[in-house]
Short mmCIF file of C-alpha atoms in Angstrom, two decimals:
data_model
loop_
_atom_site.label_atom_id
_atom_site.label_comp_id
_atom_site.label_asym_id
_atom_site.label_seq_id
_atom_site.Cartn_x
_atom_site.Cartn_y
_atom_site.Cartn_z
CA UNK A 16 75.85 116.64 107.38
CA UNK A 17 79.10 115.84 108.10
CA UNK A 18 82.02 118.97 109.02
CA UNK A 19 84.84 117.68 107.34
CA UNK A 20 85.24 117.77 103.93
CA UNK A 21 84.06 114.15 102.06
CA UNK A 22 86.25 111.75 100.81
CA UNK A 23 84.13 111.41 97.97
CA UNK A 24 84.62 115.27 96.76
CA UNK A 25 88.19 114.55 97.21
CA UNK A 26 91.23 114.67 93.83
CA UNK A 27 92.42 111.28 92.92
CA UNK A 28 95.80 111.15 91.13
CA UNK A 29 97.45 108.15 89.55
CA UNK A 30 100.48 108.49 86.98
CA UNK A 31 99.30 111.91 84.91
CA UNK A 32 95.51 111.51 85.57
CA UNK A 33 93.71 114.21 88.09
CA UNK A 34 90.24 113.26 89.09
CA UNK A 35 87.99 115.88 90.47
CA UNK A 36 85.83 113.39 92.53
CA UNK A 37 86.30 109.57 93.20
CA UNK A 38 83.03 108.97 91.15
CA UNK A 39 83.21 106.34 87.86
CA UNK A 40 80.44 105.86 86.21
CA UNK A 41 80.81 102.21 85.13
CA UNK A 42 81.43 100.87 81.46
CA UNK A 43 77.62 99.70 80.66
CA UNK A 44 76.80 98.11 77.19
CA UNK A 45 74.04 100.39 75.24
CA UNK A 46 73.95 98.14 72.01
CA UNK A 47 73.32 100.90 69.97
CA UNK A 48 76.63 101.22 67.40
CA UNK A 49 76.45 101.26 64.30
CA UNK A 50 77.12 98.08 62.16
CA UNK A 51 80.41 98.77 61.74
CA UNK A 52 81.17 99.93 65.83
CA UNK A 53 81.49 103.52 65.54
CA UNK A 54 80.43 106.09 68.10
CA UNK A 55 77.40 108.24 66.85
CA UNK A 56 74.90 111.23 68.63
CA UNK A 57 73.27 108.36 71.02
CA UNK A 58 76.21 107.67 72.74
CA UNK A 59 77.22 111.52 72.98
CA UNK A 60 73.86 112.39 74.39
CA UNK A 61 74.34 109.09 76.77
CA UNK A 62 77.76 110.02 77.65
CA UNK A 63 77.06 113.59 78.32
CA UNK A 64 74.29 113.67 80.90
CA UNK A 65 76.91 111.66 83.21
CA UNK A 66 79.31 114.35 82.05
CA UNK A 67 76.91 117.02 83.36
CA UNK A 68 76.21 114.76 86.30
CA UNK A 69 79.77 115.74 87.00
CA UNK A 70 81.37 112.23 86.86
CA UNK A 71 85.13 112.81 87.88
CA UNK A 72 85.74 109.77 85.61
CA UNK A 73 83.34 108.16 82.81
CA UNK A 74 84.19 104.75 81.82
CA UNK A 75 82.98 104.02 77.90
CA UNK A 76 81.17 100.61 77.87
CA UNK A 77 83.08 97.67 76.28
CA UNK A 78 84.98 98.11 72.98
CA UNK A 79 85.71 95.59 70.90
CA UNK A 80 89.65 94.84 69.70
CA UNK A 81 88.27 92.56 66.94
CA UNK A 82 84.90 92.60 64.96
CA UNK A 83 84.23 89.07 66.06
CA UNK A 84 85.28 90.23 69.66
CA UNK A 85 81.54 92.27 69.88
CA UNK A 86 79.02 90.85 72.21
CA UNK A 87 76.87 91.97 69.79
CA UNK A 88 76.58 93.87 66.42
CA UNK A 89 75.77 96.73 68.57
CA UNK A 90 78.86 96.84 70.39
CA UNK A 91 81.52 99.97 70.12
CA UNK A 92 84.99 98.82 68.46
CA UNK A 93 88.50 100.13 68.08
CA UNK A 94 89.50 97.65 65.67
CA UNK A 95 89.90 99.86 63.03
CA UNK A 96 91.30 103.71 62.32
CA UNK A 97 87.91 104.76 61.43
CA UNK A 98 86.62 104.29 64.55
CA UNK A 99 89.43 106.90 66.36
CA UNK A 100 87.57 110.09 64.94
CA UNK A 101 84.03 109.41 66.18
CA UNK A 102 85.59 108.28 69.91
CA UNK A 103 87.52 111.18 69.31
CA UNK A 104 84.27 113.68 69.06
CA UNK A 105 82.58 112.07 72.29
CA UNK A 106 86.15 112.21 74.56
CA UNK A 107 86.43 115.64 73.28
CA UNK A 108 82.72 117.07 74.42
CA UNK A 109 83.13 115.06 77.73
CA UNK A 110 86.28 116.88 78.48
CA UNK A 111 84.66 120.14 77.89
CA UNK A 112 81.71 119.32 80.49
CA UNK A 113 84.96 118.64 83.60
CA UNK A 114 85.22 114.60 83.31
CA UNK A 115 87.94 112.33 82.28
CA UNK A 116 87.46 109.59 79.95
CA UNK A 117 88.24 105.82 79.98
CA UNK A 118 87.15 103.46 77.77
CA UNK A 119 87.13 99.39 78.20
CA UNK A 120 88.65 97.31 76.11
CA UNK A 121 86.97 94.10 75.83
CA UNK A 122 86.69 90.89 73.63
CA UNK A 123 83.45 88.32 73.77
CA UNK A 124 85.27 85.25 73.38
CA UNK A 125 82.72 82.56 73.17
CA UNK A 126 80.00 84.98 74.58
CA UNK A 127 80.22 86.68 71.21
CA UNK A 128 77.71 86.84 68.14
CA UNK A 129 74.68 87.41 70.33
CA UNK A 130 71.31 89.51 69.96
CA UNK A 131 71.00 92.48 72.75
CA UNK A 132 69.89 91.91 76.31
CA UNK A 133 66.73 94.12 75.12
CA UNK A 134 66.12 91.07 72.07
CA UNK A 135 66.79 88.22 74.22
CA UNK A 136 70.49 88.02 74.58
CA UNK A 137 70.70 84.28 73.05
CA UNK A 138 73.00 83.80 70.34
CA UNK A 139 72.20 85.24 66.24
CA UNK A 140 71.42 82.24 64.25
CA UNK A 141 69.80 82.12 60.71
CA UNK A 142 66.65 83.80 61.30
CA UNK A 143 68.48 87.42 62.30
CA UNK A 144 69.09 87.69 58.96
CA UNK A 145 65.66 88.99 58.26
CA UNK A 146 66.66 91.69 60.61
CA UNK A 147 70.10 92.37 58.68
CA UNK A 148 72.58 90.37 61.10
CA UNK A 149 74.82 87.78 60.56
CA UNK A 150 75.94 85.41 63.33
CA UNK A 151 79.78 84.80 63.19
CA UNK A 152 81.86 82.33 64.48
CA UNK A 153 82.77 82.71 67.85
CA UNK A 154 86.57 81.67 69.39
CA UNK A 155 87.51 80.94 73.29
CA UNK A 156 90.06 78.46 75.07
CA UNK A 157 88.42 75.43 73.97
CA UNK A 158 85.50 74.14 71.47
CA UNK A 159 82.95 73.86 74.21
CA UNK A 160 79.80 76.01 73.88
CA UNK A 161 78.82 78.40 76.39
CA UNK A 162 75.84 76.38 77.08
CA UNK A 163 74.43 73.48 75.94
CA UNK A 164 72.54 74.61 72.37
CA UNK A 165 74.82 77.27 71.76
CA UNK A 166 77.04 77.14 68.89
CA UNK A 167 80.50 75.47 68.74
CA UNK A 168 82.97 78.05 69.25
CA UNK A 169 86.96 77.13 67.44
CA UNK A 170 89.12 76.38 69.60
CA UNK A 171 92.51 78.82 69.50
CA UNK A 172 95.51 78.10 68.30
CA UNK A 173 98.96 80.02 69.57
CA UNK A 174 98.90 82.05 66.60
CA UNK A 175 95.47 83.30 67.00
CA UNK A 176 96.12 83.90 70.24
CA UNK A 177 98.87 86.13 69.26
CA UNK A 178 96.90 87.96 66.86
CA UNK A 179 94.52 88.89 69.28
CA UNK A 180 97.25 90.04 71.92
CA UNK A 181 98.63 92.23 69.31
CA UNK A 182 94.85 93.45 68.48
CA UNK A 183 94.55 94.93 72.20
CA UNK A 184 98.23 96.74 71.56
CA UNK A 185 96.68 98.19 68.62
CA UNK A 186 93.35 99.71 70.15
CA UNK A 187 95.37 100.81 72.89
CA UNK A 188 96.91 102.99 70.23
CA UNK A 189 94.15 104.07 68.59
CA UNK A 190 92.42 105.16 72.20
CA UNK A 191 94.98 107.34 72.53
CA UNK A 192 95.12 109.07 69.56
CA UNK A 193 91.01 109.42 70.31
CA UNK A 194 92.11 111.51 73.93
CA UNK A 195 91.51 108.93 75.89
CA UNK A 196 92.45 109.66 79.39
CA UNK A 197 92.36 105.66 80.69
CA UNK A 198 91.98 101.87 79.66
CA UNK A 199 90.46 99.68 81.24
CA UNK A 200 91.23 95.56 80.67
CA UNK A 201 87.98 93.62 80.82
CA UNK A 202 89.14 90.71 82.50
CA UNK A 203 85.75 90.20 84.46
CA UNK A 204 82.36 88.59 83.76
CA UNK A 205 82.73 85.23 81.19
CA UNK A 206 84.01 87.24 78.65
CA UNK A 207 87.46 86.39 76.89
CA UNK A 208 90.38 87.22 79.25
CA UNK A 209 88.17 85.49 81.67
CA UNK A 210 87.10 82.52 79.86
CA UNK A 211 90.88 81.28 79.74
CA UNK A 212 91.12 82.48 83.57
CA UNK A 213 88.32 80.20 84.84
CA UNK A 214 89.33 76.79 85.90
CA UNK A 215 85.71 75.50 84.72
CA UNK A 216 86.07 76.14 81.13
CA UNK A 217 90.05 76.02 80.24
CA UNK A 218 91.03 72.65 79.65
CA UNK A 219 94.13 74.08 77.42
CA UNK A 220 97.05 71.59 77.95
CA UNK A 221 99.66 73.99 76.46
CA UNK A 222 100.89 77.33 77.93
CA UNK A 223 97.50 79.03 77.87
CA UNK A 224 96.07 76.38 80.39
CA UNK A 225 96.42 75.05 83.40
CA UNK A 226 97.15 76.38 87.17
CA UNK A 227 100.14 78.64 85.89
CA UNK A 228 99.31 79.27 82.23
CA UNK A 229 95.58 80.68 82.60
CA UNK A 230 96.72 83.94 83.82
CA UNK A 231 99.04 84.19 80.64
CA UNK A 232 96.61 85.89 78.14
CA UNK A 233 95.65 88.14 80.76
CA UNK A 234 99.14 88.91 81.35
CA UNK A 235 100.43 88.81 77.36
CA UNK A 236 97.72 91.32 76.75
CA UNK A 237 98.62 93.95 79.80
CA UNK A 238 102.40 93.76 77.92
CA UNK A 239 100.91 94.23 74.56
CA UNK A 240 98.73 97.53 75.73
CA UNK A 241 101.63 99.08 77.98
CA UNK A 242 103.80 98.78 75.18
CA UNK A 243 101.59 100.77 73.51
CA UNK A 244 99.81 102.48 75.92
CA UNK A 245 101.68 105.93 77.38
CA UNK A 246 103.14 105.86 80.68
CA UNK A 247 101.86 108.48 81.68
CA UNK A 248 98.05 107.16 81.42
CA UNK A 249 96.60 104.82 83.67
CA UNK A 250 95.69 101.11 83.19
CA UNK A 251 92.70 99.59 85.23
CA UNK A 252 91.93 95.82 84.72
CA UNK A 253 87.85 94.92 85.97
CA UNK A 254 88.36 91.55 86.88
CA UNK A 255 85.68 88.90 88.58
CA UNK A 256 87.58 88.60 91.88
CA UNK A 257 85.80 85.59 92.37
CA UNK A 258 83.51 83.79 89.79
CA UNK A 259 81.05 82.67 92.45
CA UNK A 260 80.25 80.99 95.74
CA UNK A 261 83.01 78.59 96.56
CA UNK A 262 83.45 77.69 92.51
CA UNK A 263 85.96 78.47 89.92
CA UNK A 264 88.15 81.22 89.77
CA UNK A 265 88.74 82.64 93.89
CA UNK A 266 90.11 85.51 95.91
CA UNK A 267 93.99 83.88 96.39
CA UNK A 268 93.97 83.05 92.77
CA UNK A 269 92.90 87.14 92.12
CA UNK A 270 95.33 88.56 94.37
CA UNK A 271 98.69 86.27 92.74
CA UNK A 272 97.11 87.60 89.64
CA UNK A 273 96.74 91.13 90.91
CA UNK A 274 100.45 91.48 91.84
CA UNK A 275 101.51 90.32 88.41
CA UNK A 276 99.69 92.95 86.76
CA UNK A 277 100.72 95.65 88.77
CA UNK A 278 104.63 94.72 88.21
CA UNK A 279 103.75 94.63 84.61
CA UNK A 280 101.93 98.52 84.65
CA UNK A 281 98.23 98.22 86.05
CA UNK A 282 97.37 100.46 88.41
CA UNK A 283 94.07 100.26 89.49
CA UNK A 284 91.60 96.84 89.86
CA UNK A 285 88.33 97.36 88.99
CA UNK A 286 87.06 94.60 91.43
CA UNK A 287 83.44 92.72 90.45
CA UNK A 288 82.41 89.04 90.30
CA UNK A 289 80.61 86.84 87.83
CA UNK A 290 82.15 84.63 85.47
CA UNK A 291 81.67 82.00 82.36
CA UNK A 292 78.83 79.67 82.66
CA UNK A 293 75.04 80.48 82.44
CA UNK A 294 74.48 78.36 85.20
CA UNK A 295 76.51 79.50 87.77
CA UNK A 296 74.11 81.65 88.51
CA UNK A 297 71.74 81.24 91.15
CA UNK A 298 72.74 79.27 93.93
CA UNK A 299 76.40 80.62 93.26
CA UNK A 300 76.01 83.98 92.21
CA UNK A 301 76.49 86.77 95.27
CA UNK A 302 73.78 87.94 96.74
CA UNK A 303 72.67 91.31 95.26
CA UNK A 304 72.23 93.77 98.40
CA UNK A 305 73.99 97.04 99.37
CA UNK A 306 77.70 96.81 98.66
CA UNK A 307 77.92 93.32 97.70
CA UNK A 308 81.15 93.15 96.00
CA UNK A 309 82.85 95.95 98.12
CA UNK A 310 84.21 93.40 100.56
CA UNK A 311 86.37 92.09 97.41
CA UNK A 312 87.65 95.55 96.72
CA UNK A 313 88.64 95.79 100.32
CA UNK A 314 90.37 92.58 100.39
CA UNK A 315 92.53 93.30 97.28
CA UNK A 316 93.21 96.49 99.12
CA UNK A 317 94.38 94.73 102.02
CA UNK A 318 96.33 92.29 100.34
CA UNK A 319 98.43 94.19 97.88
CA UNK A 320 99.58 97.36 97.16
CA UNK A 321 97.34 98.35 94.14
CA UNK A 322 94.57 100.71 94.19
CA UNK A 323 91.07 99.54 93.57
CA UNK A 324 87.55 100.34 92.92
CA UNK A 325 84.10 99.53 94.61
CA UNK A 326 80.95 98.32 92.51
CA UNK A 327 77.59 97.40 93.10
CA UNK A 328 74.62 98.64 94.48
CA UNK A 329 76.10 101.46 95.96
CA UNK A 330 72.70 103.67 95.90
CA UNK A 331 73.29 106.64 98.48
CA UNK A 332 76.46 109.66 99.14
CA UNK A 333 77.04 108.32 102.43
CA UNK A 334 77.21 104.70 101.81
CA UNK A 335 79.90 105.74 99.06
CA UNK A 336 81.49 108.24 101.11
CA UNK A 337 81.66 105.00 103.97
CA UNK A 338 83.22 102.86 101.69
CA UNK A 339 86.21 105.57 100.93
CA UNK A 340 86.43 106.33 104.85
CA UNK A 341 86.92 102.59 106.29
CA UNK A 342 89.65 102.70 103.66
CA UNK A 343 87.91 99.30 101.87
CA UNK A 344 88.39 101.39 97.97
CA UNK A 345 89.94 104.43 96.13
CA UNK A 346 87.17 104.96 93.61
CA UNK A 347 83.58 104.19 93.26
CA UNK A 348 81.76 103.05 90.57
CA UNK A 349 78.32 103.56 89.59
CA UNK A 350 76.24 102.10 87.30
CA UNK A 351 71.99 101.31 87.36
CA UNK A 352 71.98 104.06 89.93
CA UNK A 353 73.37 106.58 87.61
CA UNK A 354 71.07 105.60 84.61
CA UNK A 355 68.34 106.30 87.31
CA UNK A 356 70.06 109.67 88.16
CA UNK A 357 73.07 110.97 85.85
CA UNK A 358 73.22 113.40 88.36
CA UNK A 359 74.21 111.39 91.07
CA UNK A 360 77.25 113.32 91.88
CA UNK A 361 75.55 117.11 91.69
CA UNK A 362 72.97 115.57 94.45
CA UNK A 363 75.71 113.91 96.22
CA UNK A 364 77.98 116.48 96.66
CA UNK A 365 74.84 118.59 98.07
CA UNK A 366 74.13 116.18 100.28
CA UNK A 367 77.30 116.99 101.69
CA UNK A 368 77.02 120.85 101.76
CA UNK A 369 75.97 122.71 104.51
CA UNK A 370 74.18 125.03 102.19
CA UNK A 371 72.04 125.04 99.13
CA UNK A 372 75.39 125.93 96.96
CA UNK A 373 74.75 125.88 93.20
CA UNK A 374 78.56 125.77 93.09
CA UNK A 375 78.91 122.22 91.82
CA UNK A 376 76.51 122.47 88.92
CA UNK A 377 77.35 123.67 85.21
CA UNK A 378 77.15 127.00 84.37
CA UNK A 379 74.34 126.76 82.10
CA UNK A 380 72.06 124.33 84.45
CA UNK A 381 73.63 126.26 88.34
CA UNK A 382 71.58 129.61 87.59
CA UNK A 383 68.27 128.20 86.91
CA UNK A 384 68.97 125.63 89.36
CA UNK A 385 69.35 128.37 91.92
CA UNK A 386 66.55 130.32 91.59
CA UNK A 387 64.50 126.91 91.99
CA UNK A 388 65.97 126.32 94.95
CA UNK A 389 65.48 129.63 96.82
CA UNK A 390 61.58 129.02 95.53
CA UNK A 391 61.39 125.81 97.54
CA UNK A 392 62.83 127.49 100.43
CA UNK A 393 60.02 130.35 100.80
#
């Protein structure tokens, strides 16, 4: 037990935003909208226990700017005005429980148009139709297929890229008229913004390509959702700090890209790793052990003035609470570990107590909690 008070149990302010903890849970794909991307009671009861976990921040998985943006048919959109009410309904009960709400804006790209991890992941062709889904046509930097087999993705053109920009500007809006508290960017992980990042798979010749004009969708974007995006509400962008081992997209390239953002309104970089092709993975993929990816958080710490977060396989209070002490992040993000145990921070914060204080628990739960824990004591 440690004397002074944790790190971890610590506020966190940035522009208007007050966190109660340094604890994100992290945007995780459930697959389970409805056809046409609205929120429904599975992702309120989903949401909620990390709510009642007491979260200080709970990032909504990745939401879709276009309909042909979804990973999959299950994916949550804000692509259209009917989709503000239902997001609306879930920000609003997750307020009530003590936690702030992001949500991450994403777009597929060429990773698009695919059947859920739990069906196989591979891409929707003719025979999903049985099962009511239609593949679409999927768009990215350049014709080539995610892999060989997949379909042929089209190629944009300037004015589709615009279009799209614009799309992110306009489910910025509509996030905040659902109460959303913060965006995230989804630079990270082979989808879109990171497709046209990633040396290996943009081969644009015009100003979307090459060793300056990758970064410009990613930056055209973070304009389009500050200009519609409050100032007074936060902007994170989760980007793969590196794609892999000693291929594609690096550190340098991450932290030239990291100072543009900030001088453009981002505030926070949700750092990760991972990017386009299938079969990077493997021999060039980071090893997945305790705090694998912190050491990226810490160097874009280091090497700029932005505030980041920590992710990945960070399983135990005092690992977390090391990671905030040697100064390497500002928030840290949880994932698997708090589908295993959405109350991750309740137990964490005890861990941290000197006592068996029902303090941190909700009203409703702290009571019965209590009396349990005086049993266990006799």
């Amino acid at each position: 037990m440690q004397t002074k008070p944790p790190l971890l149990f610590s506020p966190w302010r940035k522009r208007e935003l007050d966190l109660n903890n340094r604890i994100m849970i992290s945007p995780m794909c459930t697959y389970q909208a409805e056809t046409d991307g609205l929120v429904h009671d599975g992702h309120l009861v989903h949401y909620g226990q990390f709510a009642l976990g007491g979260a200080g921040l709970i990032m909504v998985e990745a939401t879709a700017v276009e309909a042909r943006g979804r990973i999959s048919s299950g994916d949550l959109g804000l692509y259209s005005d009917q989709q503000i009410q239902p997001m609306a309904r879930l920000v609003d009960y997750l307020h009530l429980q003590g936690s702030k709400v992001g949500v991450q804006l994403a777009h597929a790209g060429i990773k698009a148009s695919t059947r859920s991890p739990s069906d196989g992941g591979l891409f929707l062709d003719q025979s999903d139709h049985e099962k009511g889904l239609t593949p679409w046509l999927t768009v990215g930097p350049t014709d080539e297929p995610l892999a060989p087999g997949w379909p042929t993705p089209k190629a944009l053109t300037i004015n589709e890229i615009e279009v799209i920009i614009n799309a992110w500007g306009e489910a910025a809006k509509r996030a905040h008229l659902a109460g959303v508290d913060v965006l995230e960017i989804h630079g990270a992980h082979g989808y879109l913004i990171s497709q046209f990042l990633s040396p290996i798979c943009n081969a644009r010749s015009d100003e979307y390509g090459g060793d300056t004009g990758r970064v410009k969708l990613a930056l055209d974007i973070t304009k389009s959702i500050r200009k519609n995006w409050p100032a007074s509400k936060p902007l994170f962008f989760r980007m793969s700090v590196i794609e892999g081992v000693d291929i594609g997209w690096n550190l340098d390239d991450s932290i030239k890209l990291t100072n543009e953002l900030e001088a453009l309104g981002v505030d926070l970089i949700d750092c990760s790793s991972g990017g386009v092709k299938i079969g990077m993975q493997g021999q060039y993929a980071l090893p997945r052990q305790r705090n694998y990816q912190v050491f990226l958080a810490e160097a874009i710490k280091e090497k700029t003035a932005i505030a980041t977060a920590a992710v990945g396989m960070i399983l135990d209070p005092q690992q977390a609470e090391d990671i905030l002490q040697a100064h390497q992040a500002d928030l840290i993000v949880i994932g698997r570990a708090a589908l295993n145990d959405p109350y991750w921070p309740r137990h964490a914060e005890q861990h941290f107590l000197s006592n068996q204080d029902m303090a941190p628990w909700a009203t409703n739960y702290g009571w019965w909690y209590e009396r349990w824990a005086k049993a266990l004591n006799v």
